[in-house]
Short mmCIF file of C-alpha atoms in Angstrom, two decimals:
data_model
loop_
_atom_site.label_atom_id
_atom_site.label_comp_id
_atom_site.label_asym_id
_atom_site.label_seq_id
_atom_site.Cartn_x
_atom_site.Cartn_y
_atom_site.Cartn_z
CA LYS A 1 70.94 -20.33 27.38
CA THR A 2 70.99 -19.12 23.58
CA ARG A 3 71.66 -20.67 20.45
CA SER A 4 72.51 -18.43 17.24
CA GLU A 5 71.31 -20.03 13.76
CA TYR A 6 72.72 -18.41 10.70
CA PRO A 7 71.13 -18.56 7.31
CA SER A 8 72.95 -21.28 4.92
CA VAL A 9 71.94 -18.98 1.97
CA LYS A 10 72.37 -15.08 2.04
CA SER A 11 70.77 -12.61 -0.69
CA SER A 12 74.34 -11.92 -1.71
CA ASP A 13 74.84 -15.55 -2.68
CA LEU A 14 71.96 -15.42 -5.11
CA GLU A 15 73.08 -12.42 -6.91
CA SER A 16 74.92 -14.51 -9.31
CA LEU A 17 71.66 -16.62 -10.06
CA LYS A 18 69.53 -13.51 -10.73
CA GLU A 19 70.09 -13.31 -14.45
CA GLU A 20 69.32 -17.02 -14.90
CA ALA A 21 66.20 -16.68 -12.81
CA GLU A 22 65.08 -13.60 -14.91
CA LYS A 23 65.63 -15.79 -18.11
CA ILE A 24 63.43 -18.35 -16.90
CA ILE A 25 60.72 -15.71 -16.05
CA ASN A 26 60.77 -14.22 -19.27
CA SER A 27 60.89 -17.64 -21.28
CA ASN A 28 57.99 -19.35 -22.88
CA GLY A 29 57.88 -21.89 -19.81
CA LEU A 30 58.35 -25.67 -20.32
CA LYS A 31 56.29 -28.12 -22.28
CA ILE A 32 56.07 -31.77 -21.25
CA PHE A 33 54.25 -34.63 -23.46
CA TYR A 34 53.91 -38.37 -23.80
CA LYS A 35 53.77 -40.25 -27.06
CA LYS A 36 51.59 -43.38 -27.70
CA PRO A 37 53.80 -46.48 -28.45
CA GLU A 38 52.37 -47.05 -31.68
CA THR A 39 52.65 -43.25 -32.79
CA GLU A 40 55.65 -40.98 -33.35
CA THR A 41 53.81 -37.65 -32.32
CA SER A 42 52.96 -36.47 -28.94
CA SER A 43 49.45 -37.80 -27.90
CA LYS A 44 49.13 -35.24 -24.76
CA LEU A 45 50.67 -31.95 -24.21
CA TRP A 46 50.94 -29.77 -21.01
CA THR A 47 52.57 -26.37 -21.05
CA ILE A 48 53.96 -24.95 -17.82
CA GLY A 49 54.10 -21.25 -17.75
CA PRO A 50 56.83 -19.09 -16.69
CA GLU A 51 54.48 -18.08 -13.47
CA LYS A 52 54.27 -21.82 -12.27
CA LEU A 53 57.74 -22.70 -13.60
CA VAL A 54 59.23 -20.05 -11.01
CA THR A 55 57.50 -21.35 -8.10
CA TRP A 56 59.29 -24.86 -8.67
CA LEU A 57 62.96 -23.21 -8.50
CA MET A 58 65.30 -24.05 -5.57
CA THR A 59 68.80 -23.79 -4.81
CA GLU A 60 71.54 -26.58 -4.37
CA ASN A 61 74.94 -26.25 -3.07
CA LYS A 62 77.43 -27.35 -5.81
CA ASP A 63 81.22 -27.32 -5.12
CA VAL A 64 80.88 -24.58 -2.53
CA SER A 65 78.68 -22.47 -4.90
CA LEU A 66 74.77 -22.47 -5.49
CA LYS A 67 73.29 -23.56 -8.29
CA LEU A 68 69.51 -23.23 -9.51
CA ILE A 69 67.45 -26.38 -9.91
CA LEU A 70 63.90 -27.46 -10.19
CA ASP A 71 62.26 -28.86 -6.91
CA THR A 72 61.49 -32.60 -7.86
CA ASN A 73 58.99 -32.74 -5.03
CA LYS A 74 56.96 -29.87 -6.48
CA ILE A 75 57.09 -31.51 -10.02
CA ALA A 76 56.06 -34.80 -8.83
CA SER A 77 52.88 -33.11 -6.84
CA TYR A 78 51.96 -31.48 -10.37
CA LEU A 79 52.34 -34.64 -12.23
CA GLN A 80 50.38 -36.66 -9.79
CA GLU A 81 47.60 -34.10 -9.62
CA THR A 82 47.29 -32.65 -13.36
CA VAL A 83 49.05 -35.21 -15.54
CA ALA A 84 48.45 -38.73 -14.10
CA PRO A 85 45.02 -38.71 -14.60
CA SER A 86 45.32 -38.34 -18.30
CA VAL A 87 47.99 -40.85 -18.78
CA ASP A 88 47.27 -43.61 -16.37
CA ILE A 89 45.17 -46.55 -18.06
CA GLU A 90 44.15 -49.49 -15.92
CA PRO A 91 44.89 -53.02 -17.57
CA ILE A 92 41.84 -54.94 -18.39
CA LYS A 93 42.31 -58.71 -17.95
CA ALA A 94 41.24 -61.01 -20.35
CA ARG A 95 38.01 -62.94 -19.27
CA PHE A 96 35.59 -65.42 -20.82
CA GLU A 97 32.65 -67.61 -20.26
CA ILE A 98 32.34 -71.24 -20.94
CA LYS A 99 28.97 -72.85 -21.72
CA ASP A 100 28.70 -76.36 -23.29
CA ASN A 101 32.23 -76.44 -23.89
CA LYS A 102 32.35 -73.38 -25.83
CA VAL A 103 33.30 -69.83 -25.19
CA SER A 104 30.08 -68.03 -25.02
CA THR A 105 31.48 -64.53 -24.08
CA TRP A 106 34.73 -63.29 -24.16
CA GLN A 107 36.79 -60.16 -23.60
CA ARG A 108 40.39 -59.69 -24.86
CA GLY A 109 42.97 -58.24 -22.42
CA ILE A 110 44.16 -54.98 -23.07
CA ASP A 111 47.57 -53.49 -21.59
CA GLY A 112 47.57 -50.46 -19.48
CA GLN A 113 50.16 -47.74 -18.74
CA LYS A 114 51.28 -45.76 -15.61
CA LEU A 115 53.26 -42.64 -15.48
CA ASN A 116 56.58 -42.90 -13.77
CA ILE A 117 56.03 -39.98 -11.59
CA ALA A 118 59.66 -40.37 -9.87
CA SER A 119 61.61 -40.75 -12.99
CA SER A 120 59.76 -38.20 -15.07
CA SER A 121 60.38 -35.80 -12.17
CA GLU A 122 64.02 -36.29 -12.22
CA LYS A 123 64.14 -36.26 -16.31
CA ILE A 124 62.35 -32.76 -16.27
CA LYS A 125 64.59 -31.45 -13.33
CA ASN A 126 67.98 -32.34 -15.51
CA ASP A 127 66.55 -31.80 -19.00
CA PHE A 128 65.44 -28.28 -18.34
CA PHE A 129 68.63 -26.97 -17.34
CA ALA A 130 70.61 -28.90 -20.12
CA GLY A 131 68.51 -26.55 -22.33
CA ASN A 132 65.57 -28.60 -23.38
CA SER A 133 62.17 -27.03 -22.98
CA GLU A 134 60.24 -29.61 -24.57
CA ILE A 135 60.54 -33.04 -22.48
CA ASP A 136 58.78 -36.44 -22.97
CA LEU A 137 57.71 -38.27 -20.08
CA ILE A 138 58.61 -41.73 -18.81
CA ILE A 139 55.52 -44.15 -19.23
CA GLU A 140 55.67 -47.73 -18.12
CA LYS A 141 53.36 -50.40 -19.87
CA ILE A 142 51.45 -52.76 -17.67
CA SER A 143 50.84 -55.91 -19.34
CA SER A 144 47.20 -57.30 -19.02
CA GLN A 145 46.96 -61.03 -17.72
CA SER A 146 45.68 -63.35 -20.67
CA LEU A 147 42.95 -65.17 -18.81
CA ASN A 148 42.12 -66.25 -15.35
CA PRO A 149 45.45 -67.56 -14.08
CA GLU A 150 43.40 -70.76 -12.59
CA GLU A 151 42.71 -71.87 -16.10
CA ASN A 152 45.88 -72.83 -18.10
CA TYR A 153 44.64 -71.47 -21.50
CA ASN A 154 47.39 -69.00 -21.98
CA ILE A 155 45.71 -67.05 -24.74
CA GLN A 156 47.41 -63.71 -25.09
CA GLU A 157 47.54 -62.68 -28.87
CA ILE A 158 46.36 -63.35 -32.44
CA ILE A 159 48.59 -66.19 -33.85
CA GLY A 160 46.94 -66.13 -37.27
CA THR A 161 44.10 -64.31 -39.28
CA GLY A 162 42.06 -65.76 -42.47
CA HIS A 163 40.31 -63.40 -44.80
CA SER A 164 37.84 -63.75 -47.86
CA ASN A 165 35.42 -61.39 -49.33
CA PHE A 166 31.75 -62.15 -50.23
CA ALA A 167 30.67 -58.97 -52.32
CA GLY A 168 27.84 -59.55 -54.44
CA SER A 169 26.20 -62.21 -52.43
CA SER A 170 22.56 -62.35 -51.96
CA VAL A 171 20.54 -61.68 -48.73
CA ASN A 172 20.48 -65.37 -47.93
CA ARG A 173 23.97 -66.26 -48.42
CA ARG A 174 24.98 -63.39 -46.23
CA LYS A 175 22.76 -64.71 -43.51
CA ASN A 176 24.12 -68.18 -43.87
CA ILE A 177 27.66 -66.81 -43.80
CA SER A 178 26.82 -65.07 -40.29
CA VAL A 179 24.89 -67.95 -38.81
CA GLY A 180 28.01 -70.22 -39.78
CA ALA A 181 30.52 -68.04 -38.52
CA GLN A 182 28.72 -67.77 -35.16
CA ALA A 183 28.55 -71.51 -34.80
CA VAL A 184 32.34 -71.68 -35.03
CA SER A 185 33.29 -68.64 -33.17
CA GLY A 186 34.13 -69.18 -29.46
CA ILE A 187 35.24 -72.75 -29.96
CA LEU A 188 38.43 -73.89 -27.99
CA ILE A 189 40.72 -76.19 -29.52
CA ALA A 190 42.83 -77.75 -26.97
CA PRO A 191 46.70 -78.62 -27.70
CA GLY A 192 46.75 -81.78 -29.87
CA GLU A 193 43.02 -81.64 -30.79
CA GLU A 194 42.00 -81.97 -34.36
CA PHE A 195 39.27 -79.36 -35.51
CA SER A 196 36.33 -80.44 -37.70
CA LEU A 197 34.28 -77.78 -39.28
CA VAL A 198 31.54 -80.12 -40.00
CA LYS A 199 31.45 -81.22 -36.36
CA ALA A 200 31.53 -77.58 -35.18
CA LEU A 201 28.50 -76.73 -37.70
CA GLY A 202 26.28 -79.37 -36.59
CA ASP A 203 22.90 -79.54 -37.99
CA VAL A 204 22.31 -77.14 -41.07
CA SER A 205 18.75 -76.79 -41.54
CA ALA A 206 15.91 -74.04 -41.26
CA GLU A 207 15.58 -75.03 -37.63
CA THR A 208 19.01 -73.85 -37.08
CA GLY A 209 18.66 -70.82 -38.78
CA TYR A 210 19.80 -71.41 -42.08
CA PHE A 211 18.01 -70.26 -45.54
CA PRO A 212 18.08 -71.78 -48.82
CA GLU A 213 20.89 -70.52 -51.20
CA LEU A 214 22.82 -72.10 -53.98
CA VAL A 215 25.28 -74.95 -53.41
CA ILE A 216 27.41 -77.13 -55.46
CA LYS A 217 26.25 -80.69 -55.50
CA ASP A 218 26.15 -83.63 -58.05
CA ASN A 219 27.91 -81.40 -60.69
CA LYS A 220 24.90 -78.99 -60.36
CA THR A 221 24.33 -75.66 -58.45
CA ILE A 222 21.08 -76.05 -56.57
CA PRO A 223 19.51 -74.08 -53.63
CA GLU A 224 19.72 -76.07 -50.37
CA TYR A 225 19.74 -74.64 -46.71
CA GLY A 226 23.34 -73.31 -45.70
CA GLY A 227 24.43 -72.30 -49.15
CA GLY A 228 27.47 -69.88 -48.58
CA LEU A 229 29.09 -71.98 -45.87
CA CYS A 230 31.94 -72.56 -48.02
CA GLN A 231 32.77 -69.02 -47.36
CA VAL A 232 33.35 -69.94 -43.72
CA ALA A 233 35.33 -73.11 -44.79
CA THR A 234 37.55 -71.03 -46.90
CA THR A 235 38.50 -68.45 -44.37
CA LEU A 236 38.98 -70.97 -41.65
CA PHE A 237 41.26 -72.88 -43.96
CA ARG A 238 43.04 -69.80 -44.54
CA ALA A 239 43.40 -68.74 -40.75
CA ALA A 240 45.08 -72.22 -39.93
CA LEU A 241 47.52 -71.74 -42.97
CA GLU A 242 48.63 -68.22 -41.47
CA SER A 243 48.64 -69.96 -37.83
CA GLY A 244 51.08 -72.52 -39.28
CA LEU A 245 48.98 -75.44 -38.32
CA PRO A 246 48.93 -78.90 -40.09
CA ILE A 247 45.97 -79.21 -42.27
CA THR A 248 44.39 -82.71 -42.31
CA GLU A 249 41.66 -82.47 -44.76
CA ARG A 250 40.70 -79.72 -47.23
CA ARG A 251 39.12 -80.16 -50.71
CA ASN A 252 38.69 -77.54 -53.60
CA HIS A 253 35.34 -76.65 -55.30
CA SER A 254 34.43 -78.31 -58.70
CA TYR A 255 34.81 -75.13 -60.46
CA ARG A 256 36.28 -71.67 -59.66
CA VAL A 257 33.93 -69.33 -57.73
CA SER A 258 34.57 -65.73 -57.52
CA TYR A 259 34.20 -65.33 -53.81
CA TYR A 260 37.22 -67.53 -53.14
CA GLU A 261 39.91 -66.11 -55.60
CA PRO A 262 42.89 -66.54 -55.92
CA ALA A 263 42.07 -69.94 -57.15
CA GLY A 264 43.74 -72.77 -55.32
CA MET A 265 43.14 -71.29 -51.82
CA ASP A 266 39.40 -72.26 -51.30
CA ALA A 267 37.87 -75.11 -49.15
CA ALA A 268 34.61 -76.60 -49.66
CA VAL A 269 32.40 -78.06 -46.83
CA TYR A 270 28.93 -80.04 -47.15
CA ILE A 271 27.56 -82.06 -44.33
CA PRO A 272 28.86 -84.89 -43.75
CA ASN A 273 31.65 -84.37 -46.03
CA PRO A 274 33.80 -82.57 -47.53
CA ASP A 275 35.32 -81.34 -44.33
CA VAL A 276 37.87 -78.78 -43.07
CA ARG A 277 40.05 -80.33 -40.43
CA PHE A 278 43.35 -79.08 -39.01
CA ILE A 279 45.21 -79.85 -35.84
CA ASN A 280 46.29 -77.53 -32.94
CA ASP A 281 49.98 -78.63 -32.43
CA THR A 282 50.93 -75.56 -30.27
CA PRO A 283 51.74 -75.95 -26.55
CA ASP A 284 48.43 -74.00 -25.68
CA TYR A 285 44.88 -73.52 -26.59
CA ILE A 286 43.51 -71.78 -29.55
CA LEU A 287 40.48 -69.66 -29.33
CA ILE A 288 38.44 -68.96 -32.72
CA GLN A 289 37.03 -65.52 -33.01
CA PHE A 290 35.27 -63.95 -36.25
CA ARG A 291 34.45 -60.48 -37.44
CA ILE A 292 32.36 -59.20 -40.50
CA GLU A 293 33.26 -55.90 -41.75
CA GLY A 294 31.27 -54.82 -44.90
CA ASN A 295 32.05 -57.58 -47.45
CA ASP A 296 34.85 -58.94 -45.81
CA ILE A 297 34.75 -61.87 -43.16
CA TYR A 298 37.79 -62.51 -40.99
CA PHE A 299 38.71 -65.45 -38.64
CA ASP A 300 41.36 -64.48 -35.85
CA PHE A 301 42.85 -67.63 -34.20
CA TRP A 302 43.96 -66.33 -30.54
CA GLY A 303 46.53 -68.35 -28.83
CA LYS A 304 50.06 -68.08 -27.95
CA GLU A 305 53.02 -67.41 -30.43
CA ASP A 306 55.55 -70.40 -30.01
CA GLY A 307 58.22 -69.02 -32.50
CA ARG A 308 57.09 -70.99 -35.76
CA THR A 309 56.77 -68.93 -38.91
CA ALA A 310 54.41 -69.87 -41.75
CA THR A 311 54.42 -68.84 -45.47
CA THR A 312 52.43 -69.57 -48.46
CA THR A 313 53.54 -68.99 -52.08
CA LYS A 314 51.20 -67.21 -54.68
CA PRO A 315 49.12 -69.59 -56.13
CA VAL A 316 50.18 -70.74 -59.81
CA ILE A 317 47.21 -71.39 -62.11
CA TYR A 318 47.93 -73.16 -65.40
CA ASN A 319 46.02 -75.80 -67.83
CA ILE A 320 43.17 -73.15 -68.56
CA VAL A 321 40.19 -74.67 -70.20
CA LYS A 322 37.39 -72.57 -71.79
CA PRO A 323 33.97 -73.85 -70.91
CA GLU A 324 31.47 -75.16 -73.75
CA PRO A 325 29.08 -72.72 -75.21
CA THR A 326 25.95 -71.71 -73.40
CA LYS A 327 23.17 -74.37 -72.92
CA TYR A 328 19.64 -73.19 -73.14
CA ILE A 329 16.74 -75.00 -71.75
CA GLU A 330 13.17 -73.98 -72.54
CA SER A 331 11.06 -73.19 -69.57
CA GLU A 332 7.17 -72.49 -69.01
CA ASP A 333 7.97 -70.67 -65.79
CA LEU A 334 9.24 -67.66 -67.56
CA ALA A 335 7.69 -65.01 -69.86
CA PRO A 336 8.07 -66.00 -73.70
CA GLY A 337 11.55 -65.01 -74.45
CA GLU A 338 12.58 -64.17 -71.09
CA GLU A 339 16.03 -65.43 -70.07
CA LYS A 340 17.44 -66.44 -66.75
CA CYS A 341 20.83 -67.94 -66.23
CA THR A 342 21.24 -70.43 -63.29
CA GLU A 343 24.95 -71.35 -63.99
CA ARG A 344 27.78 -68.97 -64.72
CA ALA A 345 30.59 -69.96 -67.19
CA HIS A 346 33.73 -70.73 -65.54
CA ASN A 347 37.14 -71.63 -67.11
CA GLY A 348 38.48 -74.75 -66.11
CA ALA A 349 42.28 -74.93 -64.44
CA ASP A 350 44.80 -76.24 -62.35
CA ALA A 351 46.26 -74.50 -59.50
CA TYR A 352 48.88 -75.25 -56.71
CA PHE A 353 50.58 -73.11 -53.94
CA ASP A 354 53.31 -74.57 -51.34
CA TYR A 355 52.96 -74.05 -47.79
CA THR A 356 55.89 -74.11 -45.40
CA VAL A 357 56.12 -74.06 -41.70
CA ILE A 358 59.53 -73.55 -39.97
CA TYR A 359 59.35 -74.60 -36.24
CA PRO A 360 61.63 -73.02 -33.67
CA GLU A 361 64.43 -74.55 -32.10
CA GLY A 362 63.73 -77.17 -29.74
CA SER A 363 60.49 -78.19 -31.18
CA THR A 364 59.64 -82.10 -31.06
CA THR A 365 58.45 -81.97 -34.80
CA THR A 366 60.76 -81.75 -37.89
CA PRO A 367 62.15 -78.32 -38.19
CA ILE A 368 60.68 -77.65 -41.52
CA GLN A 369 57.38 -78.86 -42.80
CA GLU A 370 56.39 -78.44 -46.52
CA ARG A 371 53.24 -79.32 -48.34
CA ARG A 372 51.93 -78.62 -51.71
CA PHE A 373 48.17 -77.95 -52.17
CA ASN A 374 46.82 -78.99 -55.72
CA SER A 375 43.51 -78.02 -56.91
CA HIS A 376 41.64 -79.16 -60.06
CA TYR A 377 38.65 -77.21 -61.66
CA VAL A 378 36.72 -78.56 -64.27
CA PRO A 379 35.13 -76.04 -67.07
CA TRP A 380 31.70 -75.19 -66.30
CA ARG A 381 29.54 -74.10 -68.71
CA GLU A 382 26.73 -71.29 -68.39
CA VAL A 383 23.14 -72.78 -68.39
CA CYS A 384 20.32 -70.41 -69.03
CA LEU A 385 16.33 -71.01 -68.93
CA ILE A 386 14.34 -69.33 -71.65
CA GLY A 387 10.75 -68.65 -71.64
CA LYS A 388 8.83 -70.89 -74.33
CA GLU A 389 7.47 -68.87 -77.18
CA LEU A 390 3.72 -69.21 -77.51
CA PRO A 391 2.62 -70.54 -80.87
CA SER A 392 0.94 -68.24 -83.37
CA GLU A 393 -2.88 -68.58 -84.28
CA GLU A 394 -1.89 -69.95 -87.66
CA GLU A 395 0.17 -72.67 -85.82
CA ILE A 396 -2.66 -73.42 -83.43
CA ILE A 397 -5.11 -73.95 -86.36
CA GLN A 398 -2.60 -76.08 -88.29
CA GLU A 399 -1.78 -78.18 -84.84
CA GLU A 400 -5.77 -78.59 -84.38
CA ASN A 401 -6.19 -79.89 -88.05
CA LYS A 402 -3.46 -82.30 -87.63
CA THR A 403 -4.84 -83.70 -84.40
CA GLU A 404 -8.36 -83.97 -86.13
CA GLU A 405 -6.52 -85.69 -89.08
CA ILE A 406 -5.07 -88.21 -86.78
CA ILE A 407 -8.22 -88.92 -84.79
CA GLU A 408 -10.08 -89.66 -88.10
CA GLU A 409 -7.18 -92.05 -89.46
CA GLU A 410 -7.44 -93.72 -86.03
CA LYS A 411 -11.28 -94.32 -86.41
CA LYS A 412 -11.00 -95.51 -90.12
CA ASN A 413 -8.30 -98.16 -88.79
CA GLU A 414 -10.73 -99.25 -86.16
CA GLU A 415 -13.37 -99.65 -88.55
CA GLU A 416 -11.47 -101.73 -90.88
CA ILE A 417 -10.21 -104.03 -88.06
CA GLU A 418 -13.99 -104.59 -87.09
#
């Protein structure tokens, strides 16, 4: 027995599509691209020439008539082989190692992305015959898991960053800042836990890697191990403010220091006090990380946003008092007439700024927390050492003669007594 099968599409049926097909063959082809989420310009671009595009053509029955379309299977094959390898990025899961209750190594999670081949193929097919020759692809984000799921730390993002600048610091001061920042970096603060900078720093001495540098102590600026740690204290204080955390201890410096301007937003630290303390009142852990970029130091507080907003007003500086004139002290350690200033002049002043934290609806604390931070800075006079001038030859002779006269006088007095 025989069975006859007749073609569903005949040459004559395609005549009406010939002109449209020739336009495609003579066109500039098709461009496909994708944009990175943070940009508005194309990050990757692929051009499909007419010689390739014509192989994607096929027909479709539409209302008893034929219509030219693009074969989504062939588009998908091209996207899979040529485009996806340049677009797809595997997510990197955050991971860390804890040693002595501190994060020793930590790698932040990085989101990935994947080309949605099916949706992109369908979009190319529809948009091309709608007159669009430049078509952006459909990219799906793949969220990285924050930390190991078995550890309930839930650290996902930066919730606050503190910053300060230490340009002009000496070599030893820079070393101390780095050592102090490393001592704090990696600390995990549990929900409800109070952080203490003094506790985090521990022993500050030559044995723990610190160098002698100037510190403010007993109304004097003197060299001690760990000078410069107030840069760490000030930056951590500002990070806690940015994160909207309750500050439980902070003291300003005795006088204004250029490294910590604007005045009023500094914090001092010295073992065992003053200290910088704050509480992690978020529902999740906070991880402290630092970075030094040139003359700038940053502390990033990693955790999970809970909807709170924190604001600080610009410091108000008032009651400015000029310091007393420079005080000169003669020194035999300097060459005659040589001058070396050990204390710089600073204006005295008072300063304050307002700190407001608005908690999200449903929080167990008061919806709005407001606090004013006040600072008082004493005027600080300049103190300079000056090399003692050597006496002239004439002055030396006069001094010697005077000494001889005193000796003769003492002898005469002794003879009279006898």
